[in-house]
Short mmCIF file of C-alpha atoms in Angstrom, two decimals:
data_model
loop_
_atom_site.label_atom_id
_atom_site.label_comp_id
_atom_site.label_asym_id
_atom_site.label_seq_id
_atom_site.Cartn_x
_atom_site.Cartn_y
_atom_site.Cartn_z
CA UNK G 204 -65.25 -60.50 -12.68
CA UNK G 205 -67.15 -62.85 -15.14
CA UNK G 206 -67.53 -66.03 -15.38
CA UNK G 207 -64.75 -66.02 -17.94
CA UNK G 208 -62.04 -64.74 -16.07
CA UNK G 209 -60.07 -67.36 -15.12
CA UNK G 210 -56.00 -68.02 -15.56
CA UNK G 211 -56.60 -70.77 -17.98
CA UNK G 212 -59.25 -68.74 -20.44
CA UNK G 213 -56.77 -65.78 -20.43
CA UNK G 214 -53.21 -66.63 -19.54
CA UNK G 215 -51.26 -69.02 -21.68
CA UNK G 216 -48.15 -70.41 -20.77
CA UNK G 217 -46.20 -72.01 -23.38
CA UNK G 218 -42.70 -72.47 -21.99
CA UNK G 219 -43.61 -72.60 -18.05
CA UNK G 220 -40.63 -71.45 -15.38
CA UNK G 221 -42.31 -71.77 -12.10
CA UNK G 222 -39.08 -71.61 -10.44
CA UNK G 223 -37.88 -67.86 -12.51
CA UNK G 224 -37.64 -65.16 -9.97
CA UNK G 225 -39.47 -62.52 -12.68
CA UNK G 226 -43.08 -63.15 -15.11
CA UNK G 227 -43.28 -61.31 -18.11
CA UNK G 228 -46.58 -60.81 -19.38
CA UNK G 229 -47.03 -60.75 -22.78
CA UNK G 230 -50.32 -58.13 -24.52
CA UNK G 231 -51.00 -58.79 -28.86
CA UNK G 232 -51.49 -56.40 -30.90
CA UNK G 233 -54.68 -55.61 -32.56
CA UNK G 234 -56.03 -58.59 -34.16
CA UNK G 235 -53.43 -60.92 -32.43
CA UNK G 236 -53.10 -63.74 -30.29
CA UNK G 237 -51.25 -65.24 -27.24
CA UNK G 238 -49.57 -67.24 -29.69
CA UNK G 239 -47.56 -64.47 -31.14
CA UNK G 240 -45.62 -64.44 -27.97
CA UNK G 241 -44.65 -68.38 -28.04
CA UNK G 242 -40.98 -67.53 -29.58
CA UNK G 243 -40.50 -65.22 -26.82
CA UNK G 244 -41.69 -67.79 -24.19
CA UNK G 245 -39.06 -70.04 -25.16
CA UNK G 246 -36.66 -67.98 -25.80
CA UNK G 247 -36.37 -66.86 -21.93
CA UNK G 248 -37.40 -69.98 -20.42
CA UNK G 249 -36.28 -70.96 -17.83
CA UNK G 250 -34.84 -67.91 -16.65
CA UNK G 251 -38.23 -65.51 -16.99
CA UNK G 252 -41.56 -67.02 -16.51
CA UNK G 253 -43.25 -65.69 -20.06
CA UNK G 254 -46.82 -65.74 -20.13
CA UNK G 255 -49.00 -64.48 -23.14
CA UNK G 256 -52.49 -63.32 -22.84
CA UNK G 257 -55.84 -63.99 -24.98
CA UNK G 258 -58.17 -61.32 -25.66
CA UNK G 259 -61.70 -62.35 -26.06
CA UNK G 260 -62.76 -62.71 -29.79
CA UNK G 261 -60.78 -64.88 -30.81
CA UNK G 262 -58.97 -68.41 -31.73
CA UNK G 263 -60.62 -70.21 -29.35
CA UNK G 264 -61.82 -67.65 -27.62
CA UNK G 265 -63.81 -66.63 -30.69
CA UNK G 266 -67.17 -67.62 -29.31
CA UNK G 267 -66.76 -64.54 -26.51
CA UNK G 268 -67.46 -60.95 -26.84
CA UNK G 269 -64.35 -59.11 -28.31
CA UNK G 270 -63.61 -55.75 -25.41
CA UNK G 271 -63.59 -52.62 -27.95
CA UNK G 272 -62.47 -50.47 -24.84
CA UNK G 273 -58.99 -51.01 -23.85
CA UNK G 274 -59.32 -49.75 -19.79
CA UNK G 275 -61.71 -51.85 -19.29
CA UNK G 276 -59.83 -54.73 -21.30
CA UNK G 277 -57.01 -53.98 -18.88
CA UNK G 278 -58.80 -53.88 -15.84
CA UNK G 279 -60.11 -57.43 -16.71
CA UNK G 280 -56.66 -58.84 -17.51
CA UNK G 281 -55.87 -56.86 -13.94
CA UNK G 282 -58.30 -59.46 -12.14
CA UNK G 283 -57.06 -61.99 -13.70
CA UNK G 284 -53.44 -61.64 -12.60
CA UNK G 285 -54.03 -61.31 -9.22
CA UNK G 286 -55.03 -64.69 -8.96
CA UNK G 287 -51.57 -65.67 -9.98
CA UNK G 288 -48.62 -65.78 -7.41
CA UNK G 289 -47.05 -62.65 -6.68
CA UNK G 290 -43.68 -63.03 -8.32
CA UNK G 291 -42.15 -59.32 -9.62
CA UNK G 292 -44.33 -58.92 -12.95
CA UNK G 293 -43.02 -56.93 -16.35
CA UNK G 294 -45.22 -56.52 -19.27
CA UNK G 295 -44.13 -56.28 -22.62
CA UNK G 296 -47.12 -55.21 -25.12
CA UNK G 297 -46.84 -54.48 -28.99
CA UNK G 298 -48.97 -51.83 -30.61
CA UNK G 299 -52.19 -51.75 -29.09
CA UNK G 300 -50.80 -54.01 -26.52
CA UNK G 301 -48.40 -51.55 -25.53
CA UNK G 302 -51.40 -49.22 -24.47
CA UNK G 303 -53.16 -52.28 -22.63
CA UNK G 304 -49.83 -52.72 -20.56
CA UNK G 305 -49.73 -48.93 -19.69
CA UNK G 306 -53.32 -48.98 -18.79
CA UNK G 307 -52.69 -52.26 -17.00
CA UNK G 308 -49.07 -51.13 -15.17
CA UNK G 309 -51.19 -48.14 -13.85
CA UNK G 310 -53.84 -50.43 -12.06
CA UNK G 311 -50.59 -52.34 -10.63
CA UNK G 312 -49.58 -48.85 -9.31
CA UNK G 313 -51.85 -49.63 -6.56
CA UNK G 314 -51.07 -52.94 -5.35
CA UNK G 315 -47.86 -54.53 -6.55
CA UNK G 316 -46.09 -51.63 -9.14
CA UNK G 317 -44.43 -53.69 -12.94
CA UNK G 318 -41.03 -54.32 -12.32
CA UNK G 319 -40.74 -53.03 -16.13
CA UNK G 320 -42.90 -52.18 -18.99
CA UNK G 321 -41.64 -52.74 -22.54
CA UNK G 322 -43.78 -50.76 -25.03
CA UNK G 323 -42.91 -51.68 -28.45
CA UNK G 324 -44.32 -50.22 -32.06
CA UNK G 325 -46.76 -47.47 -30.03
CA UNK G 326 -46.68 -43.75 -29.48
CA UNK G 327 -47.13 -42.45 -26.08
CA UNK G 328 -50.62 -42.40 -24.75
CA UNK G 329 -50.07 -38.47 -24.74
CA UNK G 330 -49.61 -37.94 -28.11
CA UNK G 331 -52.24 -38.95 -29.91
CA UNK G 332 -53.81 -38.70 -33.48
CA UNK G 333 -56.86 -39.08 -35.47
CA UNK G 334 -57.16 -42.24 -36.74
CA UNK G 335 -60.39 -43.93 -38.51
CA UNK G 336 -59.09 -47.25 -40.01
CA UNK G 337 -62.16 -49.19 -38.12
CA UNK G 338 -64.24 -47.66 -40.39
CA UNK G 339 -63.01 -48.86 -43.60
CA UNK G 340 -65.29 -51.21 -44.86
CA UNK G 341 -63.89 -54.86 -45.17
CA UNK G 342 -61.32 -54.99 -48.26
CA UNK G 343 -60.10 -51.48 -46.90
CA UNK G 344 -59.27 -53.36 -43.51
CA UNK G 345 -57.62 -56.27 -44.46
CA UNK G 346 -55.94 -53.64 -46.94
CA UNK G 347 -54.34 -52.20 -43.74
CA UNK G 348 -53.35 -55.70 -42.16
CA UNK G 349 -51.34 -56.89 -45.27
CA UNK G 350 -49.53 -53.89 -45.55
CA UNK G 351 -48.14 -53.55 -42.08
CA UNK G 352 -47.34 -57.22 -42.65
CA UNK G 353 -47.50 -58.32 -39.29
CA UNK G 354 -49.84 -61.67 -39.94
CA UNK G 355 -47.94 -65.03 -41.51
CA UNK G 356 -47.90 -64.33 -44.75
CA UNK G 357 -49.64 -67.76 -45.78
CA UNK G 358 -52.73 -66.33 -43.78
CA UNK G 359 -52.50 -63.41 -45.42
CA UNK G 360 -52.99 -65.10 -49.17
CA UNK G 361 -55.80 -66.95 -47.51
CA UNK G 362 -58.94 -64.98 -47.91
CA UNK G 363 -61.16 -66.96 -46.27
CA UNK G 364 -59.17 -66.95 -42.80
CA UNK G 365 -58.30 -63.64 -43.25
CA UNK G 366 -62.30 -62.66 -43.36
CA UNK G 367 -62.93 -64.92 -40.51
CA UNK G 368 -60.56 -62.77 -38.40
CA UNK G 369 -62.06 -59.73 -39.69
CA UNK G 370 -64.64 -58.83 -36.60
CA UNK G 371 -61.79 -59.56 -33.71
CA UNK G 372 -59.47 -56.72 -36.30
CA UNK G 373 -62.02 -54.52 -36.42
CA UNK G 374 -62.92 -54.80 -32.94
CA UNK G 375 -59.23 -53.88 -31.46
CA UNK G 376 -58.86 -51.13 -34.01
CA UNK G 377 -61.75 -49.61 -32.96
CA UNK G 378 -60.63 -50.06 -29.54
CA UNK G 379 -56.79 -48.46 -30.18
CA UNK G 380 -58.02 -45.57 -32.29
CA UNK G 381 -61.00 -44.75 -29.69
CA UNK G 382 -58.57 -44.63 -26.82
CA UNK G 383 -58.36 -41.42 -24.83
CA UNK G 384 -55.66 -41.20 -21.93
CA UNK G 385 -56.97 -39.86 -18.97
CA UNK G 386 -54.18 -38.03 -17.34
CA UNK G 387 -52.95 -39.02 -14.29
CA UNK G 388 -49.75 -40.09 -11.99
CA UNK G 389 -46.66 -40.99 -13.83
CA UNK G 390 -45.85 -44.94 -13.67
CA UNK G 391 -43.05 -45.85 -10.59
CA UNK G 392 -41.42 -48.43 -12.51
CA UNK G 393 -38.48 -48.21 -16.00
CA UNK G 394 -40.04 -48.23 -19.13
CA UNK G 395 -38.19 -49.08 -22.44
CA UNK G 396 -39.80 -48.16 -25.94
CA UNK G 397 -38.89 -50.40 -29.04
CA UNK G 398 -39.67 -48.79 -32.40
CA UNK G 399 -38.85 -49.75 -36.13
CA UNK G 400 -37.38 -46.30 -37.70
CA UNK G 401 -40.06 -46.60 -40.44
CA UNK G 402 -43.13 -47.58 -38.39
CA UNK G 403 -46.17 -45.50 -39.79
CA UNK G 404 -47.83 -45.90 -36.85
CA UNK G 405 -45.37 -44.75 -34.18
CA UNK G 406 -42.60 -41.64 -35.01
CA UNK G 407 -39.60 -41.85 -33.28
CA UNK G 408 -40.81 -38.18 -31.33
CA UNK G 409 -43.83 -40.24 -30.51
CA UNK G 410 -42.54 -42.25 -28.74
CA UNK G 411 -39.93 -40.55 -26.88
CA UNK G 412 -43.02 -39.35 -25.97
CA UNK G 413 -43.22 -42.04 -23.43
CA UNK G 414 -40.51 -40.96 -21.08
CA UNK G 415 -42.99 -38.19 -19.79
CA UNK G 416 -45.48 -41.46 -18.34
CA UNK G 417 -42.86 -42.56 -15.56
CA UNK G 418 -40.57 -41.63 -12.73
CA UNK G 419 -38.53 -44.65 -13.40
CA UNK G 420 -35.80 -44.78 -15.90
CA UNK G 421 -36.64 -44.56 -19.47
CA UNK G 422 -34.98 -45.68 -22.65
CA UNK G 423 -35.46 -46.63 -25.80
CA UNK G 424 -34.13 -48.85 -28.53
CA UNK G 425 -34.46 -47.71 -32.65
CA UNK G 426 -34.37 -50.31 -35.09
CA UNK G 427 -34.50 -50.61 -38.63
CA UNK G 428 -37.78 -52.07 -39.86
CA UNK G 429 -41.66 -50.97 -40.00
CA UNK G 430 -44.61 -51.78 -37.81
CA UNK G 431 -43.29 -54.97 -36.90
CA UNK G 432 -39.51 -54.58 -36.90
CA UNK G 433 -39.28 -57.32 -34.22
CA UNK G 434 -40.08 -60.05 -35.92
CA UNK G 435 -36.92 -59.47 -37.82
CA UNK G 436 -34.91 -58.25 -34.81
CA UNK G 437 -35.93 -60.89 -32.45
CA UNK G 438 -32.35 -61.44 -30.67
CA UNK G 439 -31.54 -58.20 -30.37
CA UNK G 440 -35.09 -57.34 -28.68
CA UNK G 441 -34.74 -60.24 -26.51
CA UNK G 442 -31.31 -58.95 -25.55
CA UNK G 443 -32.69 -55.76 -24.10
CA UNK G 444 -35.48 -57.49 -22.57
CA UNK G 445 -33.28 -60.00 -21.14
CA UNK G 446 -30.81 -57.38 -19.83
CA UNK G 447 -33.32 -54.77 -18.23
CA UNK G 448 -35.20 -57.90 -16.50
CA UNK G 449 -31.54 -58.38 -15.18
CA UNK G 450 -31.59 -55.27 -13.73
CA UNK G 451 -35.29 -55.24 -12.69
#
């Protein structure tokens, strides 16, 4: 553990339930923040305890190394968590964050298992594809950003932030498309997959693909939309998080 891995460098809490029986812990995308995961925080507050993590890299975090290998980013994030309480624990990651919560549910495996794992907007770590966008020099990259229009779309007219954020982008792309699974034991725990029926970067038989990664209960929800289909789906994502928590 380094000297940055502490709870307040890497877990933010922006709604806090102390008192909910279940934490939820929140994993960006590539090129996110903790912040993306405030709506959700409030949202199930009181009732879950939401917390959102920061990568390296970035906001102000920016100063710090960015982690362009995602095992290792979860094993950190792993550390980190145990020096929280141990409340049951879901994790809910988008995109590349739904890779850093698989890779982070299987450390769990061998101390206190997820309660849940949502996955949303990412294949299966099993079926995997050749992807080189990291390369692309820097108009092809932020080329790539705007069009899966995840970021606020006043950032994304502003060149000048947009740049700024350019190495932290680079860095988790580089990180998602460099990912090999290493195969192993199944997760214990239920995993749900959320995916937008025209997300280019996750087919529907992609991520069905998922179902083969636990022994728990798996199911998944379809909606309409593209990469980032919950941003315009919120409730009804928060209604299946909210109701397989229930049940976790």
């Amino acid at each position: 553990m380094t000297t940055h891995d502490t709870t307040s460098t890497w877990v933010r809490a922006y709604a806090p339930a102390p008192a909910a029986p279940i934490r939820l812990v929140c994993l960006p995308h590539a090129g996110g923040s903790a912040s993306f995961w405030l709506p959700v925080a409030k949202a199930l507050s009181p009732q879950v305890d939401v917390v959102a993590i920061q990568y390296p890299g970035r906001q102000d975090r920016r100063h710090e190394p960015c982690i362009d290998n995602l095992p290792e980013l979860a094993l950190r994030i792993h550390e980190v968590l145990g020096q929280l309480d141990d409340r049951p624990t879901a994790l809910l990651g988008h995109s590349m964050g739904a890779t850093v919560a698989f890779e982070l549910a299987q450390l769990m495996e061998t101390d206190r298992p997820a309660a849940h794992v949502f996955v949303s907007g990412r294949r299966a770590p099993s079926a995997t594809r050749h992807e080189t966008v990291h390369q692309r020099d820097d108009d092809g990259l932020l080329a790539e950003v705007r069009a899966l229009a995840g970021t606020d779309s006043r950032l994304l007219q502003d060149e000048e932030i947009m740049r700024m954020a350019l190495p932290s982008v680079r860095n988790d792309y580089r990180a998602a498309e460099t990912y090999e699974w290493k195969q192993g034991e199944p997760l214990s725990c239920p995993v749900t997959a959320l995916i937008g029926d025209a997300d280019p970067k996750a087919h529907i038989p992609e991520v069905e693909a998922w179902a083969r990664h636990t022994t728990g209960s798996f199911a998944m929800e379809v909606l309409p939309g593209g990469h980032f289909f919950l941003l315009d789906h919120s409730a009804r994502v928060l209604d299946v998080i909210r109701t397989a928590l229930a049940q976790s």
